[in-house]
Short mmCIF file of C-alpha atoms and ligand atoms in Angstrom, two decimals:
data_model
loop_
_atom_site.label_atom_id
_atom_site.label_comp_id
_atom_site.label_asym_id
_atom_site.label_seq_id
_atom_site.Cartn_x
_atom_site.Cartn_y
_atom_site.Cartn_z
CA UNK A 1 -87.92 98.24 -54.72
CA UNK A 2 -88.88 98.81 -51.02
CA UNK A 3 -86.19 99.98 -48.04
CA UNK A 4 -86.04 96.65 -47.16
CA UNK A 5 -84.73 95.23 -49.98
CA UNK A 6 -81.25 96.49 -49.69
CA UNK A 7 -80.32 94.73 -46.01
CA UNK A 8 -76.80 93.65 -45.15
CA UNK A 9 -75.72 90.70 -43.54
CA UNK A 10 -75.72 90.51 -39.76
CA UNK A 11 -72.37 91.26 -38.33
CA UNK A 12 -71.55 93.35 -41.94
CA UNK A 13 -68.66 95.53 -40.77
CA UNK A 14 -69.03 99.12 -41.96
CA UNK A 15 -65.67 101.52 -42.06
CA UNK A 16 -63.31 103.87 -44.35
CA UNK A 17 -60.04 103.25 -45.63
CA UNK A 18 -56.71 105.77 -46.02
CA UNK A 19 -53.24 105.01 -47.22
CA UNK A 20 -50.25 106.36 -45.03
CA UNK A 21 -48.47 108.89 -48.13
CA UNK A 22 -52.38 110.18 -48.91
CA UNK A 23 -53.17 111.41 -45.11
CA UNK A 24 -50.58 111.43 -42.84
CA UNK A 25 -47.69 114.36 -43.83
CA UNK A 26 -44.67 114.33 -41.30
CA UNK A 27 -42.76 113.27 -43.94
CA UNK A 28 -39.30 113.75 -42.46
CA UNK A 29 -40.71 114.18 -39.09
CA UNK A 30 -39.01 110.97 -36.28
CA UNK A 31 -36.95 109.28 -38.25
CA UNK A 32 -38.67 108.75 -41.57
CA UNK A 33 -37.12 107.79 -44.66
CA UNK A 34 -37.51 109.19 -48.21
CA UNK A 35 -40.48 107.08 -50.29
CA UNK A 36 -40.49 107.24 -53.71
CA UNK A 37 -43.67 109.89 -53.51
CA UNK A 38 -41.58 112.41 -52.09
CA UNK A 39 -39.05 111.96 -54.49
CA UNK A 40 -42.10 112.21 -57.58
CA UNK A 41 -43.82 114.86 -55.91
CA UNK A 42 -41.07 116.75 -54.83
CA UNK A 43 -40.19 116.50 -58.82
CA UNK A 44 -41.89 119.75 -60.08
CA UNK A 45 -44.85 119.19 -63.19
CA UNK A 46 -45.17 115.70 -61.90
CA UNK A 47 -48.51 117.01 -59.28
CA UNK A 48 -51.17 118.39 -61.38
CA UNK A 49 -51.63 121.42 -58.59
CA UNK A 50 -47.70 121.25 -57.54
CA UNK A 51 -48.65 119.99 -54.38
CA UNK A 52 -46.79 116.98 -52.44
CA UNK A 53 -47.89 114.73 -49.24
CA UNK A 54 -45.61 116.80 -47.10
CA UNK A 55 -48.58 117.69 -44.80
CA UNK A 56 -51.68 115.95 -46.66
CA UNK A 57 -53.91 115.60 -43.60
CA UNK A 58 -50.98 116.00 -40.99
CA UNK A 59 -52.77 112.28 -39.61
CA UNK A 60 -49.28 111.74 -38.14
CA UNK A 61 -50.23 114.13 -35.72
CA UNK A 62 -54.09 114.01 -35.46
CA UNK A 63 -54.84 110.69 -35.59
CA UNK A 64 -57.00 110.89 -32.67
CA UNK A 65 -59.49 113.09 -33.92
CA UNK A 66 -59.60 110.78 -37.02
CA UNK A 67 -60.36 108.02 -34.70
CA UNK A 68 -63.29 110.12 -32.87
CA UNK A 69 -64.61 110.96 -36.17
CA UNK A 70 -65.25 107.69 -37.04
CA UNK A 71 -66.62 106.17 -33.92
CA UNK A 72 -69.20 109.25 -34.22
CA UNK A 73 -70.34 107.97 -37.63
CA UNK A 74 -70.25 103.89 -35.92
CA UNK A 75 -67.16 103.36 -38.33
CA UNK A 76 -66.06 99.63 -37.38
CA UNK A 77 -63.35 98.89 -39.04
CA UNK A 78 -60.52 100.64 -40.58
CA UNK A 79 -58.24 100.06 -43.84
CA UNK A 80 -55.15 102.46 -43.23
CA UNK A 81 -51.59 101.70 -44.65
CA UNK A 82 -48.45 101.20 -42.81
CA UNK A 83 -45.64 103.60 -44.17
CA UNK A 84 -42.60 101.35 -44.82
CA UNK A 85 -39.98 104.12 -45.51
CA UNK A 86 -41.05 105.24 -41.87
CA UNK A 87 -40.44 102.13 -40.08
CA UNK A 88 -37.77 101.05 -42.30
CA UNK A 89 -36.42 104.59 -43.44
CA UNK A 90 -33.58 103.17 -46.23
CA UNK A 91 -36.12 99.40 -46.88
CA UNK A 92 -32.97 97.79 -45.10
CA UNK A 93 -31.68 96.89 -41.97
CA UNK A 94 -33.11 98.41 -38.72
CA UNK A 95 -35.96 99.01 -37.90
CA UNK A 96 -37.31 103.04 -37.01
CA UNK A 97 -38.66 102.33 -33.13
CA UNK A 98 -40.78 105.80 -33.35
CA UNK A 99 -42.27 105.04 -36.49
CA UNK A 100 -43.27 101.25 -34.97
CA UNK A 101 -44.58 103.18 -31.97
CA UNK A 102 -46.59 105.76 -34.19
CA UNK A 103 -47.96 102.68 -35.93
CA UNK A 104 -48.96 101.31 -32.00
CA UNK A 105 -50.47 104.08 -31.08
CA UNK A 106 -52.83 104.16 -33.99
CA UNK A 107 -54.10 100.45 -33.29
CA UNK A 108 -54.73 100.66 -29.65
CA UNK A 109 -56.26 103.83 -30.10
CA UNK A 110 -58.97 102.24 -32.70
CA UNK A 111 -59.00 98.76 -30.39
CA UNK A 112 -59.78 101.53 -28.05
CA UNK A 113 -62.73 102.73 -29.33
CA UNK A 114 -64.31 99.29 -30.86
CA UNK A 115 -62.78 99.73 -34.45
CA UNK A 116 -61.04 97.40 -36.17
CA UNK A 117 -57.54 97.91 -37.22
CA UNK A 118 -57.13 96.89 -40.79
CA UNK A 119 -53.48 97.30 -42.29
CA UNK A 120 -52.32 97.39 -45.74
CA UNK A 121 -48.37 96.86 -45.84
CA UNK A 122 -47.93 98.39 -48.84
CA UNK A 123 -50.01 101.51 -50.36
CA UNK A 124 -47.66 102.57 -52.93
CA UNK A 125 -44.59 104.48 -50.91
CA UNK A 126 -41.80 102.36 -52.04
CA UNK A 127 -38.01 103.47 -49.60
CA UNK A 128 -36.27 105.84 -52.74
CA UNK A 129 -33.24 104.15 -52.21
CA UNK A 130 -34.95 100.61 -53.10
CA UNK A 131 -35.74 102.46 -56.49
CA UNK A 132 -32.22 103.41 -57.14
CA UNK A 133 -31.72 100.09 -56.43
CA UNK A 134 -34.17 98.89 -59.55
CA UNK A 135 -37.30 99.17 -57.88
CA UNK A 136 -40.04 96.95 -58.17
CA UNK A 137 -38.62 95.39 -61.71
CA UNK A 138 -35.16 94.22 -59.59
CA UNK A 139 -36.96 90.85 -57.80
CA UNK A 140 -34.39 91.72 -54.69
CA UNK A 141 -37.09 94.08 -53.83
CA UNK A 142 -39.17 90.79 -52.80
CA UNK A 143 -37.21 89.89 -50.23
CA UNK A 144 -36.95 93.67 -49.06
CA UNK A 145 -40.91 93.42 -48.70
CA UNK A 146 -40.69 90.55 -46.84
CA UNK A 147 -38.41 91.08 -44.22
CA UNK A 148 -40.35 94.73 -43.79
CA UNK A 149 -43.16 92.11 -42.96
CA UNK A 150 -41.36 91.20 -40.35
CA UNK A 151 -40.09 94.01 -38.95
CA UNK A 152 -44.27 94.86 -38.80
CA UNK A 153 -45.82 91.90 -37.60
CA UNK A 154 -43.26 91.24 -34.75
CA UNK A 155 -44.41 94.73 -33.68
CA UNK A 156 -47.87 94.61 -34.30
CA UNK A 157 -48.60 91.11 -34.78
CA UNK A 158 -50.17 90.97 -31.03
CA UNK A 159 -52.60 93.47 -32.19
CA UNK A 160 -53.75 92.72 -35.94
CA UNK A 161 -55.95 90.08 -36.88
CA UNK A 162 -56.41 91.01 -40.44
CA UNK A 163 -53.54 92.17 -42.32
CA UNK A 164 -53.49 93.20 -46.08
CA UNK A 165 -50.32 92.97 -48.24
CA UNK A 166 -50.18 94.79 -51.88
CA UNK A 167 -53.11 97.86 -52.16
CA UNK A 168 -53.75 97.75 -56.10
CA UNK A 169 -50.51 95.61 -57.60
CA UNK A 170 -52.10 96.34 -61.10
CA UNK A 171 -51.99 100.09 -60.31
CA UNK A 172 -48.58 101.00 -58.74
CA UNK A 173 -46.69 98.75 -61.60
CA UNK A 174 -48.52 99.80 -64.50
CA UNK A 175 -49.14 103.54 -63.77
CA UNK A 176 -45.67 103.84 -62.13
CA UNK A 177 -43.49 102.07 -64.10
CA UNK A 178 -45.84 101.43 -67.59
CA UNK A 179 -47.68 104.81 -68.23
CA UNK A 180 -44.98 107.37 -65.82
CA UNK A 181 -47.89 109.47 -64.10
CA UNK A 182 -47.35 107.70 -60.71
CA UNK A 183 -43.79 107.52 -58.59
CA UNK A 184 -41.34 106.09 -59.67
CA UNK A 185 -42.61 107.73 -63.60
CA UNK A 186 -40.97 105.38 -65.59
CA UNK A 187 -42.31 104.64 -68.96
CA UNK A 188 -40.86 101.20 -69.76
CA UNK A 189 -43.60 98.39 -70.41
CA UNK A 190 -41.29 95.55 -70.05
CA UNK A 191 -39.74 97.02 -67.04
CA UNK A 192 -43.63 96.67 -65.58
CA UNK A 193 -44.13 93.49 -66.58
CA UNK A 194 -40.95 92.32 -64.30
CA UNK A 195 -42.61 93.97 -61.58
CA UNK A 196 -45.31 92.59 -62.10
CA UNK A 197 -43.81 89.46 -61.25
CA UNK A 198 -41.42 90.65 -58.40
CA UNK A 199 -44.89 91.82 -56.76
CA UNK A 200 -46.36 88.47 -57.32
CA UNK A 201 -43.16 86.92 -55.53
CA UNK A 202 -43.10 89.26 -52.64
CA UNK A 203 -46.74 88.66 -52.36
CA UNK A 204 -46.44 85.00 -51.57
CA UNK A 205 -43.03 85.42 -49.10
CA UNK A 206 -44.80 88.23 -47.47
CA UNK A 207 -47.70 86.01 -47.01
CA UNK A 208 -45.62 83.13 -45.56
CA UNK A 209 -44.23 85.28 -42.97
CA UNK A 210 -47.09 87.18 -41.97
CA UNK A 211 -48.79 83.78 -41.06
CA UNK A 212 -46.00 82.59 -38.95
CA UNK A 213 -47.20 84.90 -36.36
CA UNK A 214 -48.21 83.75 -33.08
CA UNK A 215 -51.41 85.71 -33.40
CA UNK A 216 -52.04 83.46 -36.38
CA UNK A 217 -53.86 86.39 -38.35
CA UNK A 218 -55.94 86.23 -41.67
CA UNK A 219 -53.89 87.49 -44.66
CA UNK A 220 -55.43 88.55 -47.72
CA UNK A 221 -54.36 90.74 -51.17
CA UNK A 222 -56.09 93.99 -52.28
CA UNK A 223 -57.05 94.46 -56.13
CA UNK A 224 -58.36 96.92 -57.90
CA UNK A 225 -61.25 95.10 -60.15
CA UNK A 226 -63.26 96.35 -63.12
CA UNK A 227 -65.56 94.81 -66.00
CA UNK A 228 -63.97 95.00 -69.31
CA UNK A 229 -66.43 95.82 -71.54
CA UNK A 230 -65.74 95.48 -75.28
CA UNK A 231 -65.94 98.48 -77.45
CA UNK A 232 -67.64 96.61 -80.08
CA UNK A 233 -69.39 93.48 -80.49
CA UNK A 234 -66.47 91.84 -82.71
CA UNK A 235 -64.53 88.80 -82.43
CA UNK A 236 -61.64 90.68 -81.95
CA UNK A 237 -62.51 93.24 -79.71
CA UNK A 238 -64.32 90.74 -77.20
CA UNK A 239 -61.25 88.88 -77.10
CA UNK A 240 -59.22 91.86 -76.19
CA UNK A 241 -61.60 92.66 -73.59
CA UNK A 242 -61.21 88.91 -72.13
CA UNK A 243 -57.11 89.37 -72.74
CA UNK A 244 -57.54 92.81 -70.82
CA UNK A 245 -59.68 90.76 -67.71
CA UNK A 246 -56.94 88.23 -67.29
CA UNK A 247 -54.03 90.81 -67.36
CA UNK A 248 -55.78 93.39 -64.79
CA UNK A 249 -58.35 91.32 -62.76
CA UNK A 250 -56.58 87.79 -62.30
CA UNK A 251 -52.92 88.91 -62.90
CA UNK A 252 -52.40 89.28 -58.90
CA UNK A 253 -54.67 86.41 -57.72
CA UNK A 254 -53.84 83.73 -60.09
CA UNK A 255 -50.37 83.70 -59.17
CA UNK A 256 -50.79 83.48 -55.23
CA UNK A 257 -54.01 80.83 -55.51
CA UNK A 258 -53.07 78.55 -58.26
CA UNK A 259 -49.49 79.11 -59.00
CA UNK A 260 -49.82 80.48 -61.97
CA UNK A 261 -50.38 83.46 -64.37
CA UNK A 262 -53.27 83.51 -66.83
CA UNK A 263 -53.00 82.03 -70.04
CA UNK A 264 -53.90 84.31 -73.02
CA UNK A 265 -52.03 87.26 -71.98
CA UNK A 266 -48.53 87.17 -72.89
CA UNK A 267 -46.92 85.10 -75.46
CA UNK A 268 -46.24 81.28 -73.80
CA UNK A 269 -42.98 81.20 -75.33
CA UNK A 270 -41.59 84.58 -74.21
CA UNK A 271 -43.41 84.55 -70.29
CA UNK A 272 -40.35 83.18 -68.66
CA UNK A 273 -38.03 85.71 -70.63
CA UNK A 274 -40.63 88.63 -70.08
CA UNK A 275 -41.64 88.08 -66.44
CA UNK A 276 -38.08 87.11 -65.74
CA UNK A 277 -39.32 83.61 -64.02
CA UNK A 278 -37.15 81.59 -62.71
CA UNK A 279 -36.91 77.43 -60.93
CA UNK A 280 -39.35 77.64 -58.03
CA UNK A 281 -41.26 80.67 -58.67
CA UNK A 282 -44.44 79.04 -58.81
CA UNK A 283 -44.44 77.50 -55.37
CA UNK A 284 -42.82 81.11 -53.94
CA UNK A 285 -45.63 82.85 -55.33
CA UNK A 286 -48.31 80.79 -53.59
CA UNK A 287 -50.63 82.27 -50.76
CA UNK A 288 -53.53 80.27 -49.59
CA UNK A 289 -54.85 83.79 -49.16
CA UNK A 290 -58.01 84.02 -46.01
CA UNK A 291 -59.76 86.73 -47.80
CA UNK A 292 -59.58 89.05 -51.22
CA UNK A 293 -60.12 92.63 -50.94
CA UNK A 294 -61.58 94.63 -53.81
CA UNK A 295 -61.41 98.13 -54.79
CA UNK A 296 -63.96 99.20 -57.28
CA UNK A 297 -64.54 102.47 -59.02
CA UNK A 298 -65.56 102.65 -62.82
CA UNK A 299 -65.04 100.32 -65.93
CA UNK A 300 -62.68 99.82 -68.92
CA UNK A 301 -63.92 99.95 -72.92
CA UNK A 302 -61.17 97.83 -74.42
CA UNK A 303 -60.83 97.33 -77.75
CA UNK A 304 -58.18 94.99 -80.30
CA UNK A 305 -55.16 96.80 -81.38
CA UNK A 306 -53.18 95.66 -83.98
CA UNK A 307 -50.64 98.22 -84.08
CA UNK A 308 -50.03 96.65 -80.06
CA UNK A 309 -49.30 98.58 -77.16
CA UNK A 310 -45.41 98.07 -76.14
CA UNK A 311 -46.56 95.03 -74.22
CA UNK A 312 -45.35 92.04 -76.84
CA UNK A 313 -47.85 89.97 -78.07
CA UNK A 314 -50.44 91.73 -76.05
CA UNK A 315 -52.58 94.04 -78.45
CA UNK A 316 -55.47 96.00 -76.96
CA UNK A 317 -55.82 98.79 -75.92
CA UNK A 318 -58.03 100.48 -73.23
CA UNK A 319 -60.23 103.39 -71.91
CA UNK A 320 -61.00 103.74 -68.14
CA UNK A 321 -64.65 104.59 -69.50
CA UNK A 322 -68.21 103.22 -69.03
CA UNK A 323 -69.62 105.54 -71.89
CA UNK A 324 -71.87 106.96 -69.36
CA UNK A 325 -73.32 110.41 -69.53
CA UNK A 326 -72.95 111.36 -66.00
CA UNK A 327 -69.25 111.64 -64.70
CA UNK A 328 -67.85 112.34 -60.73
CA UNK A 329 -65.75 115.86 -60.72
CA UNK A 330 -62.44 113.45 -61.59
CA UNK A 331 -63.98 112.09 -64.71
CA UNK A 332 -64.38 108.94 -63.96
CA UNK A 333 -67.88 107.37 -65.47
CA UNK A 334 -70.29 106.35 -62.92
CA UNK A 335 -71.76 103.02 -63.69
CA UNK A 336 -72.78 101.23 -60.18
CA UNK A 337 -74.07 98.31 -61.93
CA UNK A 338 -70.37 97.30 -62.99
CA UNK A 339 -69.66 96.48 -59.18
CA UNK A 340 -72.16 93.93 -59.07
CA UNK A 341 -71.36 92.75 -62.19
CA UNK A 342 -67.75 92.09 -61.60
CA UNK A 343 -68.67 91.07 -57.86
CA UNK A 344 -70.31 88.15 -59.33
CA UNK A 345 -67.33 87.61 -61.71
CA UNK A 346 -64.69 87.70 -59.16
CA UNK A 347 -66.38 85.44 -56.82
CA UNK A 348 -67.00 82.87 -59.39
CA UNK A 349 -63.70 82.79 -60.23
CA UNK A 350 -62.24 82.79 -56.82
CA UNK A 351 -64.56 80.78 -55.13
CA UNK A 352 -65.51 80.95 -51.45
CA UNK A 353 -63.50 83.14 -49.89
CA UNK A 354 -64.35 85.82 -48.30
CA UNK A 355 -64.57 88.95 -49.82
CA UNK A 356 -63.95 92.68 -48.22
CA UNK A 357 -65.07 95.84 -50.07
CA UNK A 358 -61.50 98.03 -49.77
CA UNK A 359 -62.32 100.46 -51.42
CA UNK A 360 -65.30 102.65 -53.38
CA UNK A 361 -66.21 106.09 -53.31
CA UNK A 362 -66.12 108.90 -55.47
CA UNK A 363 -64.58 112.50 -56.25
CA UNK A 364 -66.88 115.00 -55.55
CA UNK A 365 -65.55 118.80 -55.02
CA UNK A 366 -67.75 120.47 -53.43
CA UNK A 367 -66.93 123.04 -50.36
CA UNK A 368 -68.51 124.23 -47.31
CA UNK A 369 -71.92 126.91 -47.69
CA UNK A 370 -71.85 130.35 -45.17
CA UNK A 371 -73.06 128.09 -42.25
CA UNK A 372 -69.90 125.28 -42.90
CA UNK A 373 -71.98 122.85 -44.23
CA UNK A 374 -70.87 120.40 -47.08
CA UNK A 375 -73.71 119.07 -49.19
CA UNK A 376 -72.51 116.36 -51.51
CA UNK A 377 -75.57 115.58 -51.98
CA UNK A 378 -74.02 114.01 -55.24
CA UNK A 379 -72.02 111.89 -53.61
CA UNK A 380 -74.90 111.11 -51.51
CA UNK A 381 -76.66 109.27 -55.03
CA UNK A 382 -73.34 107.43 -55.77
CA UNK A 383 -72.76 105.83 -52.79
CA UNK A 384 -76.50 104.76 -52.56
CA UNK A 385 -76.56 103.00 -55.81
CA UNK A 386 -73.20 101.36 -55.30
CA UNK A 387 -74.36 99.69 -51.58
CA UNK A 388 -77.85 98.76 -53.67
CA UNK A 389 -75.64 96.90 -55.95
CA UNK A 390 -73.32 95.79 -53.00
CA UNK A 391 -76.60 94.27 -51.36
CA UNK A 392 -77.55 92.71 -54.59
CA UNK A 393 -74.60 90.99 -55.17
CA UNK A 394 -74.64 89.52 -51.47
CA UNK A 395 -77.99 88.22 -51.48
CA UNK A 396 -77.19 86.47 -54.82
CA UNK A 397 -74.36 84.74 -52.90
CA UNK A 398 -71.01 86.81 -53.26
CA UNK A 399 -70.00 86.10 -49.47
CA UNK A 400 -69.02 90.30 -48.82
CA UNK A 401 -67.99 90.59 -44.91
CA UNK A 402 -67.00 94.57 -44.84
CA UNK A 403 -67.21 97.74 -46.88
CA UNK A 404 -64.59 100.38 -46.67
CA UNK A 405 -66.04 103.71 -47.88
CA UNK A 406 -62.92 105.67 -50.01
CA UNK A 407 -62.06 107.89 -48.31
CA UNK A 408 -62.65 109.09 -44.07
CA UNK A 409 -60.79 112.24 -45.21
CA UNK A 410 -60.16 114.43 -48.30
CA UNK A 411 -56.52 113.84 -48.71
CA UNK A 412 -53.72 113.66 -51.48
CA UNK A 413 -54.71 111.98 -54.84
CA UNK A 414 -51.79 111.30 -56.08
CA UNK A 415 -51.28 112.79 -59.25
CA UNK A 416 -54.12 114.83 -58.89
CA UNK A 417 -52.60 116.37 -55.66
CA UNK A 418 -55.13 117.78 -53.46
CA UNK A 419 -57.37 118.85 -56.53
CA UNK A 420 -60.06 115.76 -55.90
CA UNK A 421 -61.96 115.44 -52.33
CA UNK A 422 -62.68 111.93 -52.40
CA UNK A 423 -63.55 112.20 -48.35
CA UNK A 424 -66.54 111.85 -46.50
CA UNK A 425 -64.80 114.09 -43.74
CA UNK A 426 -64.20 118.06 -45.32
CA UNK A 427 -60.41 118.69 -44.71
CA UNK A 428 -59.47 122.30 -44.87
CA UNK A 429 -55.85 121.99 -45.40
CA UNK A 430 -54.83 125.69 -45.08
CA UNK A 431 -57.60 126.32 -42.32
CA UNK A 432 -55.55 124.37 -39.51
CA UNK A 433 -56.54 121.15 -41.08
CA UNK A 434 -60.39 121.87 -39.93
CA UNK A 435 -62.43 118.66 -40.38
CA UNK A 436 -65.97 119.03 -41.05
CA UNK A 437 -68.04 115.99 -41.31
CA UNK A 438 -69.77 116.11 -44.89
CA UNK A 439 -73.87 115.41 -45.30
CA UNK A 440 -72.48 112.21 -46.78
CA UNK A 441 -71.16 111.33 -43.63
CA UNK A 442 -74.23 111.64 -41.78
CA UNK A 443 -76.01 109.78 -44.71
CA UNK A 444 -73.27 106.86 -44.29
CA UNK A 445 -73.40 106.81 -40.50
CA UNK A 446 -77.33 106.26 -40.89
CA UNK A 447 -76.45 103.59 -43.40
CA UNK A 448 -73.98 102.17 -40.48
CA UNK A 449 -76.78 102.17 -37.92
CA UNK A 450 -79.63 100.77 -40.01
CA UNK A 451 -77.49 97.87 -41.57
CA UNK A 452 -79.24 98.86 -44.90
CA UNK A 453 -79.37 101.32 -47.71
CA UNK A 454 -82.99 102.64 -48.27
C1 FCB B 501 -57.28 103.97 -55.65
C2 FCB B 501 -56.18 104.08 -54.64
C3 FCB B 501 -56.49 105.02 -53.51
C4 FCB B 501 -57.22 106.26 -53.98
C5 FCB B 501 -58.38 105.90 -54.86
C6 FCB B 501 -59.18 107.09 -55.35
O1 FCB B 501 -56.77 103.53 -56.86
O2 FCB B 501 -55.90 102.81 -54.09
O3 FCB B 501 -55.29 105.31 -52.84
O4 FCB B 501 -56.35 107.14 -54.56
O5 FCB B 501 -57.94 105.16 -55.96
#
């Protein structure tokens, strides 16, 4: 194919996303509260390299050079997260004025320099003492969320005209309460599957309040979306794969657009019982949602499993694999056509609204050579192919407004502490924090310019 055949729409918006507990340290620094990643990472053996988010990029404190960085690359918009145990250190009561003022300063600073200010609510960095209080599978916590919208968009409301609510639903219940490797590290499925369903609740108050707002701002959900691909071609393992779909692509959209959850997960007799529903929880869960956000990295290889899973009823089980040869440093298969393929999937089954890229990128380790220079040249490839497909997808009709490039910075990955550099921005953490802009972010920032991936 020829350059030109990879053009973005006019107006495209072009930017990087963060999340507060990944970037910006000052953990206990004005006020802030305890999340429940300080509590799992303070845990020892829970962070692959022992690390924690104490520091992480120390953004609390060097946001403005963050900001310059990406108005040098002709970043646009930006997906960062608003920490809730910092503006609502216990997720009760008051409100934490400096962490609401950190929070300002970071907008007008990016209004400031012609980026857009693009906040998720919640990336994952639950108040501790809402844990000990049941966490995510106690539906209390939904109202918590929603009056911490409040608290937010009466202080920021004035400046925000896109807000996001949940970053990855699918991910924080099922790896942190499901599988144990996230925060809180509980291994209980049915205790996920209620949160599941608190989440769904909170999504739809949250969203009710957040449009109350003067401002009147759009409000759309984040997802992290995949194709399922069975492991075989049999009956039973391409109806696991379709089971799989429903419970990790439409589990969070279903709910807040039609009311309801999918069919063909769980059991129809034991959903109340399992989810815990209750009177009225359809019409609390609704959210005429403005946009969908979607995160996409790699596939799933799902297969039938008789022997079941701990989820009852629910028997498959699943590989975050693509069989591909070639793998990013993290493991995870690279397989760009997967992103169109589920682009076109997602926006057939959500129909017209507008869709923002949240988040894609990949893990790619390397460091700076004698002179300082970082050449990812891998990362370089991966990016390309994914924006080919991204271009694809739009000119076949999936109606994509913005791509956020994971991540502006190498920062804290979670479990995989500060072992993965996901960035497009070098950090050296024990150098003073040193950024050093990556060849890939020259690459991107010619991408930016052009409107178009050669
Ligand atoms: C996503 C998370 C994000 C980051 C990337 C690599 O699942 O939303 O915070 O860790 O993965």
């Amino acid at each position: 194919m020829s350059a030109g055949d990879f053009r973005f729409p006019k107006d495209f918006l072009w930017g990087s996303a963060t999340a507060a507990y990944q970037v910006e340290g000052a953990w206990n620094v004005d006020g802030r509260g305890e999340s429940i990643w300080d509590r799992f990472a303070h845990t020892p053996g829970k962070i692959k390299d022992g690390s924690n988010g104490d520091v992480a990029c120390d953004s609390y404190h060097r946001y403005r050079e963050d900001i310059a960085l990406m108005k040098r690359l002709g970043m646009k918009t930006y997906r960062f997260s608003i920490s809730w145990p910092r503006v609502q250190p216990t997720g009760k009561g008051a409100a934490n004025a400096k962490g609401l003022d950190y929070y300002r300063r970071v907008t007008d600073a990016l209004l400031e320099a012609g980026i857009r200010p693009f906040p998720t609510l919640y990336h994952w960095d639950l108040p501790q003492p809402l844990e000990d209080a049941g966490g995510w599978p106690n539906r209390d916590t939904a109202q918590r969320l929603a009056d911490y919208a409040s608290i937010v968009a009466d202080a920021l409301g004035d400046r925000i005209g896109q807000w996001s609510i949940f970053n990855e639903p699918k991910t924080f219940t099922h790896v942190g309460y499901w599988q144990g490797t996230h925060a809180p590290g509980r291994s209980d499925p049915l205790a996920m599957l209620r949160a599941t369903h608190t989440v769904n609740l909170a999504q739809g108050m949250a969203f009710r309040v957040l449009k109350a707002a003067k401002a009147k701002p759009q409000v759309g959900a984040v997802v992290d979306v995949a194709p399922m691909n069975p492991a075989t071609s049999s009956v039973a393992d391409m109806a696991a794969a379709q089971r799989w779909h429903r419970f990790l692509n439409h589990w969070f959209l279903d709910p807040a657009l039609k009311g309801r959850y999918p069919d063909d997960v769980l059991p129809p007799s034991r959903m109340d019982e399992l989810l815990g529903i209750q009177a009225g929880d359809a019409n609390t869960m609704r959210a005429a949602l403005d946009f969908v956000g979607l995160n996409y990295y790699s596939p799933w290889i799902v297969r039938d499993a008789p022997e079941g899973n701990g989820i009852p009823g629910l028997n498959t089980k699943a590989e975050w694999a693509a069989g591909a040869d070639e793998k990013t440093d993290n493991g995870w298969d690279i397989y760009p056509r997967g992103f169109y393929e589920i682009l076109k999937d997602m926006s057939a089954h959500i129909g017209p609204l507008p869709i923002e890229i949240t988040e894609n990128g990949a893990a790619y380790n390397m460091v700076p050579d004698k002179e300082g220079h970082v050449h990812d040249r891998k990362r370089i490839a991966w990016l390309q192919a994914h924006l080919r497909e991204l271009s694809r997808a739009i000119s076949d009709g999936v109606p994509v407004r913005a791509y956020h490039c994971w991540s502006l910075l190498d920062n804290f990955e979670w479990g995989e502490g500060f072992s993965q550099r996901f960035g497009l921005v070098y950090v050296d953490f024990p150098n003073r924090q040193k950024r050093t802009i990556k060849d890939s972010g020259e690459w991107y920032a010619t991408v930016i310019a052009a409107n178009r991936v050669v």
